[in-house]
XYZ file of C-alpha atoms in Angstrom:
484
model
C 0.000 0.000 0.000
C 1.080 3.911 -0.351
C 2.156 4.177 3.131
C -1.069 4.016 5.823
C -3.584 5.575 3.593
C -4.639 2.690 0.738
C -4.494 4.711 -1.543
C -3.870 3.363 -5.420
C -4.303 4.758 -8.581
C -6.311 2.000 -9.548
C -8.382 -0.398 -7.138
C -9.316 -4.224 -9.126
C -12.655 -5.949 -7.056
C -12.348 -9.613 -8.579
C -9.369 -11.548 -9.385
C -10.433 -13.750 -11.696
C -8.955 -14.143 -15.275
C -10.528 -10.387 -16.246
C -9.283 -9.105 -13.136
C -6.042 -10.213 -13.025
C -5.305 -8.793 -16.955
C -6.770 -5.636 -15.925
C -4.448 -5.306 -13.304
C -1.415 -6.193 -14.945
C -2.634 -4.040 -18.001
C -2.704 -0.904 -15.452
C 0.297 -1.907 -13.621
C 2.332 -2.004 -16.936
C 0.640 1.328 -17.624
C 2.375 2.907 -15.100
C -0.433 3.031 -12.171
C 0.095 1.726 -8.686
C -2.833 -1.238 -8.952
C -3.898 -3.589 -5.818
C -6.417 -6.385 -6.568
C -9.115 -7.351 -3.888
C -10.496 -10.937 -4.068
C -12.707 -13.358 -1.563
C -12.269 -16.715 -2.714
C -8.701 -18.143 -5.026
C -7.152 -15.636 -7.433
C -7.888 -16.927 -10.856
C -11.366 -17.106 -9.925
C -14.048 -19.495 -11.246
C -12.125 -20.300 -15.026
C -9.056 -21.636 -13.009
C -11.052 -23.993 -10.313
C -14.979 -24.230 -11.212
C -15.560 -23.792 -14.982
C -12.769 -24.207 -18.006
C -9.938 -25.528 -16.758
C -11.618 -28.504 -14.981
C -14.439 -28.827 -17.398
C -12.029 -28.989 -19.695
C -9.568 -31.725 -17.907
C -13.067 -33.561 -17.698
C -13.966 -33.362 -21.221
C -10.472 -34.036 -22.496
C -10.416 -37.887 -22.282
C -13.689 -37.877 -23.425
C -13.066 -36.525 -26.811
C -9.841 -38.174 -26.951
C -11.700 -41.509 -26.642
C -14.214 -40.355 -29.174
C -11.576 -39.511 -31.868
C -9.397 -42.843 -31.350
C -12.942 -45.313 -31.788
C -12.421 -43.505 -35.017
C -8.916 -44.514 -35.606
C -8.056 -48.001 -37.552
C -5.351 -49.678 -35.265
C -6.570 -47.743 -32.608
C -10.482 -49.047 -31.626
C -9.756 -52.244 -29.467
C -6.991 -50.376 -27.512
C -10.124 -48.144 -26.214
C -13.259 -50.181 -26.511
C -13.389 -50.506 -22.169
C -14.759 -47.742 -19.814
C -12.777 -44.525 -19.001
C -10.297 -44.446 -16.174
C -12.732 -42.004 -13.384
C -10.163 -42.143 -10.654
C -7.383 -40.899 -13.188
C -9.780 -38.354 -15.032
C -10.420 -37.037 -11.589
C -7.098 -36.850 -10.457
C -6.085 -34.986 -13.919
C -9.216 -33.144 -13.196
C -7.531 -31.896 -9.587
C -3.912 -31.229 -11.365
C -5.424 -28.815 -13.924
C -7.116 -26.891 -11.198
C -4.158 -26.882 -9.105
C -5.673 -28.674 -6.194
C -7.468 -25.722 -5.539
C -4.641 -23.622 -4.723
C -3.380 -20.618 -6.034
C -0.015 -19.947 -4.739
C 0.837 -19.910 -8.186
C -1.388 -17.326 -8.799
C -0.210 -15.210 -5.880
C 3.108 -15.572 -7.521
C 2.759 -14.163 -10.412
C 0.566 -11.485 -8.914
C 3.881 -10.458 -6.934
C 5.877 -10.726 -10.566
C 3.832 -7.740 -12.043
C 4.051 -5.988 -8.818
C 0.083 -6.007 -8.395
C -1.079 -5.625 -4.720
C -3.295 -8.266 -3.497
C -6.241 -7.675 -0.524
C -7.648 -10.748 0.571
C -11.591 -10.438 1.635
C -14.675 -9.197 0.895
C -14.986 -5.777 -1.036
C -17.364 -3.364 -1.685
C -18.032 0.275 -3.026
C -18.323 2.847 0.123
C -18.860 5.502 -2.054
C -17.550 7.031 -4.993
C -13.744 5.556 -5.530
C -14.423 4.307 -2.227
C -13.286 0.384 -1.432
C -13.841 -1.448 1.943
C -12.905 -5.002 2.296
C -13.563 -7.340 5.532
C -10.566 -9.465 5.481
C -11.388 -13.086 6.921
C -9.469 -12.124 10.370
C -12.386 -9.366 11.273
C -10.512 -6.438 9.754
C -11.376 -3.567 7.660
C -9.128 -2.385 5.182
C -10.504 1.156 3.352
C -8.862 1.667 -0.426
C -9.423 4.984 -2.481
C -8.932 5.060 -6.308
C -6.773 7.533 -7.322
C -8.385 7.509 -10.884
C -10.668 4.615 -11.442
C -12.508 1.092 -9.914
C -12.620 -1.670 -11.699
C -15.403 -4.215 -11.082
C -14.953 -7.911 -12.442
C -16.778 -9.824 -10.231
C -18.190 -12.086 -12.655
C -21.343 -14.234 -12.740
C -22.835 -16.810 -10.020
C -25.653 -19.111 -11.258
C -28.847 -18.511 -11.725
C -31.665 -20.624 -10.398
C -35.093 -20.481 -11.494
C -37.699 -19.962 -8.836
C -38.829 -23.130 -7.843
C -40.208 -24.212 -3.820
C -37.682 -25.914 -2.175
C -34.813 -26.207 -4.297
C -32.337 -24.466 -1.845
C -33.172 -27.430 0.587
C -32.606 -29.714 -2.471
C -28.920 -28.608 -3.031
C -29.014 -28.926 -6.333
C -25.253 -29.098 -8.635
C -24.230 -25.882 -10.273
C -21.181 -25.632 -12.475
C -18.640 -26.047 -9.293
C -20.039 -29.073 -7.937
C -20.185 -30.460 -11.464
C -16.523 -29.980 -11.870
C -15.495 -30.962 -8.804
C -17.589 -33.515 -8.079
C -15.503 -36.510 -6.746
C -17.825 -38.806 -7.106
C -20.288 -40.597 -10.117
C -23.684 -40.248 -9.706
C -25.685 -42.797 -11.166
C -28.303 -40.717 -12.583
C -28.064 -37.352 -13.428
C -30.680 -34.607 -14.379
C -29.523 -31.788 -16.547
C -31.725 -28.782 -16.485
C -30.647 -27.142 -19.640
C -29.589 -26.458 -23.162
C -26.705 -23.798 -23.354
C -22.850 -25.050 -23.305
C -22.832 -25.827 -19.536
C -25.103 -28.084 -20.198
C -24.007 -29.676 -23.448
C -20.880 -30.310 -21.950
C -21.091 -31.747 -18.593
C -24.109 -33.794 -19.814
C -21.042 -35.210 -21.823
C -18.562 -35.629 -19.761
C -20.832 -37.300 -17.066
C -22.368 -39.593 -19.457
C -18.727 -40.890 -20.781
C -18.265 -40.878 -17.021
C -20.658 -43.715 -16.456
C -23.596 -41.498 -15.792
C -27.213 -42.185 -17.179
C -28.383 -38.789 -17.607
C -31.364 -36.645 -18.413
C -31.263 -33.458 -20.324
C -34.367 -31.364 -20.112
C -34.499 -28.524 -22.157
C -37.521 -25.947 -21.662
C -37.461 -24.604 -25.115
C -37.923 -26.409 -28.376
C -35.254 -24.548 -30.618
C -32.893 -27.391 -30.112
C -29.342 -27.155 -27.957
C -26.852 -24.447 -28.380
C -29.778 -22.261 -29.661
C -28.115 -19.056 -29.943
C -25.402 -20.772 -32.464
C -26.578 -22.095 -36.150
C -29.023 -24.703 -35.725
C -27.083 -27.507 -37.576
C -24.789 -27.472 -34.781
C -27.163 -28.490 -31.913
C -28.662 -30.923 -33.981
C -25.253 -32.402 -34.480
C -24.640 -32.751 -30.673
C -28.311 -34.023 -30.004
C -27.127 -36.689 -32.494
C -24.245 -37.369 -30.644
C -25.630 -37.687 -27.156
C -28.552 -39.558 -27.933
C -25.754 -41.870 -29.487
C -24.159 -42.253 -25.937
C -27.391 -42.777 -24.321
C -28.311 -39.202 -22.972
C -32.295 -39.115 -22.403
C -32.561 -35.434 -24.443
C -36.203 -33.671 -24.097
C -37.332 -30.561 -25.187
C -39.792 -28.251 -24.314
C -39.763 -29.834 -20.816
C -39.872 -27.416 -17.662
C -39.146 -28.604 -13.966
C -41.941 -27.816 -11.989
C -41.300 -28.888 -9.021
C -37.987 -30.857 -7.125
C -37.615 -32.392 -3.716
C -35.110 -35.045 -1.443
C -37.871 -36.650 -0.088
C -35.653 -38.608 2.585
C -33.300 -35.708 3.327
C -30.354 -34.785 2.558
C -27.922 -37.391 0.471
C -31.500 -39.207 -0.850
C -32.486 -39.392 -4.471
C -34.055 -36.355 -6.004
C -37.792 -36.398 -7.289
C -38.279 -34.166 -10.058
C -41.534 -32.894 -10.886
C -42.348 -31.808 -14.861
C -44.581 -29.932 -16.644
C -46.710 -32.381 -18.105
C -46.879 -33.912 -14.604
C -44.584 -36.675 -15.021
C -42.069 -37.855 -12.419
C -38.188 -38.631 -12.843
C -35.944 -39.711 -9.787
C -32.063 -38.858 -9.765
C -29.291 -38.921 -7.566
C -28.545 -35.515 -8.325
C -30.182 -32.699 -10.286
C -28.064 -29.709 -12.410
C -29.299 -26.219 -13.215
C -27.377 -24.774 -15.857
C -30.233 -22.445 -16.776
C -27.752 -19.181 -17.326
C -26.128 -16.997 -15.433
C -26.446 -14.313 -13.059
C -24.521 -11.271 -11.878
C -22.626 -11.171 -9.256
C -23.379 -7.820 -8.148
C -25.276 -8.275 -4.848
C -23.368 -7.665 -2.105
C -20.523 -5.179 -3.881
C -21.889 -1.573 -2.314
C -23.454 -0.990 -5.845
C -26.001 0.801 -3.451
C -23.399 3.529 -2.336
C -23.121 4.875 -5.881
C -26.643 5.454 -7.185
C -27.038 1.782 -8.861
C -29.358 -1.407 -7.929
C -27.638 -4.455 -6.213
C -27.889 -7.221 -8.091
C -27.573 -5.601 -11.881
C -25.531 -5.931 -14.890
C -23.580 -2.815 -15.437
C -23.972 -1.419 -18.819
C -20.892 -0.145 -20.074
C -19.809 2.204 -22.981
C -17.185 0.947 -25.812
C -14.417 1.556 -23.158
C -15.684 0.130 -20.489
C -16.698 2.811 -18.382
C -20.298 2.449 -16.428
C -22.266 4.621 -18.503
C -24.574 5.442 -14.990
C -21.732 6.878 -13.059
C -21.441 10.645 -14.418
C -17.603 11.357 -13.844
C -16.422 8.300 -15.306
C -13.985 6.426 -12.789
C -15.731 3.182 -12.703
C -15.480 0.527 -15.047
C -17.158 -3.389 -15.324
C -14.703 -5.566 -17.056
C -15.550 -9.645 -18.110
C -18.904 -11.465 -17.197
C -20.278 -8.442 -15.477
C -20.894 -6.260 -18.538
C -22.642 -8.807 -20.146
C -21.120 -8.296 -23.546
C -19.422 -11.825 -23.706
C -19.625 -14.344 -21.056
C -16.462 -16.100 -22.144
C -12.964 -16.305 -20.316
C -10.950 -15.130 -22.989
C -13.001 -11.887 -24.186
C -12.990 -10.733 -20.990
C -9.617 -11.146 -20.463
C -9.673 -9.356 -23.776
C -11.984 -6.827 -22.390
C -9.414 -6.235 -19.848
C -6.442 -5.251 -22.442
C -8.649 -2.882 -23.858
C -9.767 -1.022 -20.527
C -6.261 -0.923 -19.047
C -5.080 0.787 -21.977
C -8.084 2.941 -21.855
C -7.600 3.811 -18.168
C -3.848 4.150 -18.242
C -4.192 6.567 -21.307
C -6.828 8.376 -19.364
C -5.033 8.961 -16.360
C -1.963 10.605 -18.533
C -4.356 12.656 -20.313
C -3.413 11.073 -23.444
C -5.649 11.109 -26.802
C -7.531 7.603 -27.135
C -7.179 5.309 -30.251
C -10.938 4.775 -30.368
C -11.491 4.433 -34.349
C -12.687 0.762 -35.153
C -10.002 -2.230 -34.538
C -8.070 0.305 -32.520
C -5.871 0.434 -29.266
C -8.443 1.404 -27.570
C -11.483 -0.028 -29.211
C -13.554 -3.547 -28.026
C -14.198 -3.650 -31.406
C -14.214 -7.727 -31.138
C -17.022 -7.535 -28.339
C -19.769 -7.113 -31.506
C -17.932 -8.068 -34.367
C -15.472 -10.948 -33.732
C -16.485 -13.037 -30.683
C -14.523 -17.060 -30.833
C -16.659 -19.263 -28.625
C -15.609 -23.571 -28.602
C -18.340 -25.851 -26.674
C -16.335 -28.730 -25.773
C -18.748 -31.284 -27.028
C -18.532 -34.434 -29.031
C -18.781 -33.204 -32.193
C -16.443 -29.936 -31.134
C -18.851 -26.674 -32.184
C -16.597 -23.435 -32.869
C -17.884 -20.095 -33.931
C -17.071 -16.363 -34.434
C -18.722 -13.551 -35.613
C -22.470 -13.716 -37.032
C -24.793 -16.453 -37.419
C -27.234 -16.547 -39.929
C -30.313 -15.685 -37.586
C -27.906 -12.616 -36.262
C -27.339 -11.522 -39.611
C -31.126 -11.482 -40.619
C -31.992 -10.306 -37.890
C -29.770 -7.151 -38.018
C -30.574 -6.641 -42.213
C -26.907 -7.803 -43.030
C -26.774 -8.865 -46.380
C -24.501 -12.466 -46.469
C -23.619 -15.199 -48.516
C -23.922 -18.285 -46.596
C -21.721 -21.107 -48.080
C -21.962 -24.358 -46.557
C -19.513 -27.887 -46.688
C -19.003 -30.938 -45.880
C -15.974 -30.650 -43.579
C -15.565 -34.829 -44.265
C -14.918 -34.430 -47.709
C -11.645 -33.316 -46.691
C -8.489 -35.076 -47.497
C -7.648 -33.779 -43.648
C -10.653 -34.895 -42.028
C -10.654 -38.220 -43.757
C -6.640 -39.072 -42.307
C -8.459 -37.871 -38.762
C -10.771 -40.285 -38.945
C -12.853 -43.156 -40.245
C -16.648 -41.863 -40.714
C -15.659 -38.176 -40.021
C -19.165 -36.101 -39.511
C -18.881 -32.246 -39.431
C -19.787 -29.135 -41.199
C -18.580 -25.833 -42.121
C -20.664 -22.629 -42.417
C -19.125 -19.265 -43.427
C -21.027 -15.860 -44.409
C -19.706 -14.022 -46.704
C -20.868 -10.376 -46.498
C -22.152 -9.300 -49.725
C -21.544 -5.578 -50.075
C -17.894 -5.889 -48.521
C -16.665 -9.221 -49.697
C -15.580 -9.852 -45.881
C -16.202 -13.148 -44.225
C -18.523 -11.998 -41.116
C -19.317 -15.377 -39.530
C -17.850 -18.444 -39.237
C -18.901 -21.935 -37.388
C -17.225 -25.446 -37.878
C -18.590 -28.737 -36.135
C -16.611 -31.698 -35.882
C -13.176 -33.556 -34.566
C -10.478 -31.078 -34.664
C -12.087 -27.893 -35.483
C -11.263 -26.155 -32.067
C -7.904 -25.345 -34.006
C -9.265 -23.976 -36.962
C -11.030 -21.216 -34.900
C -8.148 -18.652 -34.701
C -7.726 -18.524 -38.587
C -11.509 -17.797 -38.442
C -10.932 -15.268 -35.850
C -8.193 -13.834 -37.651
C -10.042 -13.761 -41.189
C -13.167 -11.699 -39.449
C -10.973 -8.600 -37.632
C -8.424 -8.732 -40.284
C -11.435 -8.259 -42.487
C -9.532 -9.448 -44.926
C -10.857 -9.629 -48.670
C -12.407 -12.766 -49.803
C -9.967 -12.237 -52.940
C -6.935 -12.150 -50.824
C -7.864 -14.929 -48.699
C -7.248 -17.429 -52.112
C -3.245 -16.757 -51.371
C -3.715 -18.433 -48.031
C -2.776 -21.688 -48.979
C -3.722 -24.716 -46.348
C -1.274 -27.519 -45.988
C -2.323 -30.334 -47.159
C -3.658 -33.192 -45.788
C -4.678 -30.989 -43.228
C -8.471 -30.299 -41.935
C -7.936 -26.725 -42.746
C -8.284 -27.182 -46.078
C -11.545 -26.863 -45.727
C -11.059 -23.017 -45.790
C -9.707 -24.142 -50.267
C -13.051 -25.976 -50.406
C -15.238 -22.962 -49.171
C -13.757 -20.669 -51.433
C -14.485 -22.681 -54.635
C -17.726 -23.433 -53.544
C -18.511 -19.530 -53.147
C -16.193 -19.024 -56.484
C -18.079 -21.769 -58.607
C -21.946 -20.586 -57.874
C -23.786 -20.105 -60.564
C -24.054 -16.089 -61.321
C -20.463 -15.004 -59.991
């Protein structure tokens, strides 16, 4: 601290991936920066969501992929290895430790106040440290909230007493449940009903809406992982709502789950991954003018457009521009540049794609769901783009007509969707589904905020036999169309 007084140019309340690159980003800046966090720097990415979902998923897929590999289907036909996925599972969160974290915190010569904090005020911080004690921090020149998101539970009697799973006790589980209700259709859902059912899990996916899975991606992907679960034995309904849930011998008993149409399903545990919610609550949002328990709108730098005089900004999950680790951590480039050129009075590089621009938060988002088939994206999907009167090409292929994808595997299934923005000659949107296309997505990314001419993009030549030469494929299927 500066001396007695707490005082910082810049004070960070959340240290999870979006907080920790905003205060390194201000730090390297030039700005004294001190971080405040309650639970394990790193936050819910490092030990509740991707990294362990991931180390979950991982040997699923794996498995997946080499059933699809001549030489390779015996060596894998028995069940996975759940002690050794778990204890993979426990290295890739670190144990739940972050000592790592802490020292890398120290390496950037960030500050770090453990406990509670909350706004007192305008560029006002207290925290309650666990010990009892009150720390007060003033911002010099701006606040920085990235607390993120918590789950959020529809209203339903008695599900608090019910203790149903949320994300964390999905990925941390250390246990196999033998049956296992999934309340849900979004990527939380898609993937841990995958991992748990590769996990020796019979489970349940109930889905209140009847657009399909993954409904805010292009339908052909969601219908491609409906496929595949139903495949590996996942119950899948739609347009199914929970009514009502109870334990009806206590806690630890089986879990009677009450739907819509009045049927009755029994499970050893139930799983809400029904959205998110943000974690706003309890952060003194009520000391500044602004409702507990919001999202904080933000302007294209970050700033909370409700706060007049501009010193506090939302950063990550909180904004609710992207609800993905990496764009916030993106998000958090972007405002510590901002911030640190604001504090020096210096002009801002605003224009689109610039320094200072989230240009990407609209135009160029990458998303991967984790599934079996992998679904990547970026940019616009075809409903977004008729929806918002963009005028796009949509040019569609069979990703397993690839030399690539054919060497990958035996029976490859996946497809390839790219609009192709009419009056530019830009690719806008991008989504692959299959084996292997996680790392494709970057050249997608790259093609959208390059915004690089459709022309130019012939000159990119794809190894071959590699699964990107699906991008060669694309192009002569948009180049051969009758009429251009």
């Amino acid at each position: 601290m500066d001396g007695t007084s707490g005082a910082y140019d810049m004070v960070v309340l959340g240290a999870g991936p979006a907080g920790e690159n905003l205060a390194e980003r201000t730090r390297a800046a030039g700005l004294t920066t001190v971080i405040v966090e309650n639970e394990l720097l790193g936050g819910e990415c490092s030990f509740w969501a991707c990294e362990p979902s991931k180390a979950l998923l991982r040997p699923v897929v794996a498995r997946a992929d080499a059933r699809r590999v001549p030489g390779l289907r015996r060596a894998v036909e028995g069940p996975l290895d759940v002690p050794a996925v778990f204890a993979h599972r426990d290295k890739m969160s670190a144990y739940w430790q972050d000592d790592d974290q802490v020292e890398w915190l120290n390496s950037v010569s960030v500050d770090l106040v453990r406990g509670h904090g909350r706004l007192d005020g305008p560029r006002q911080v207290v925290v309650e440290t666990a010990d009892g004690e009150t720390v007060r921090l003033t911002a010099r020149h701006a606040v920085g909230v990235c607390t993120g998101t918590v789950t959020a539970f529809p209203d339903l009697p008695g599900l608090e007493q019910v203790r149903p799973w949320t994300n964390r006790d999905a990925t941390a589980a250390r246990h196999v449940p033998d049956r296992l209700v999934v309340v849900g259709g979004g990527v939380v859902a898609v993937e841990m009903a995958t991992a748990w059912q590769a996990l020796g899990c019979q489970v349940t996916m109930l889905v209140r809406g009847d657009k399909g899975l993954l409904n805010r991606m292009e339908p052909f992907a969601g219908e491609m992982v409906a496929d595949a679960l139903r495949a590996a034995g996942t119950d899948l309904r739609f347009g199914t709502s929970v009514t009502a849930v109870a334990r009806e011998d206590g806690a630890g008993s089986p879990v009677r789950i009450t739907l819509d149409d009045g049927e009755s399903l029994v499970a050893d545990e139930i799983l809400f991954a029904t959205g998110r919610a943000p974690h706003t609550a309890d952060i003194g949002l009520e000391t500044i003018g602004l409702p507990p328990g919001d999202w904080l709108t933000v302007d294209d730098s970050y700033r909370v457009t409700d706060i007049a005089d501009g010193w506090l900004y939302a950063v990550g999950d909180v904004n609710h521009r992207a609800l993905m680790t990496h764009q916030g951590k993106y998000q958090a480039r972007i405002a510590g540049a901002v911030i640190g050129a604001r504090a020096k009075g210096e002009p801002l590089d605003d224009g689109r794609w610039g320094r200072h621009a989230s240009t990407a938060d609209s135009a160029a988002v990458p998303q991967v769901v984790f599934s079996e088939p992998e679904v990547t994206s970026v940019g616009l999907t075809t409903r977004e783009a008729e929806r918002t009167g963009r005028r796009v090409d949509v040019v569609d292929y069979d990703i397993g007509r690839v030399a690539g994808a054919v060497q990958y595997a035996d029976g490859y299934r996946g497809r390839a969707r790219v609009l192709i923005d009419v009056d530019r000659g830009t690719v806008v949107g991008v989504t692959f589904v299959g084996p292997g296309t996680q790392e494709l997505l970057y050249s997608a990314t790259v093609v959208i905020a390059s915004e690089a001419p459709v022309e130019r993009l012939w000159h990119a030549v794809p190894a071959f036999p590699t699964i990107s030469e699906v991008w060669l494929r694309i192009l002569e299927t948009y180049r051969d169309r009758p009429g251009r």
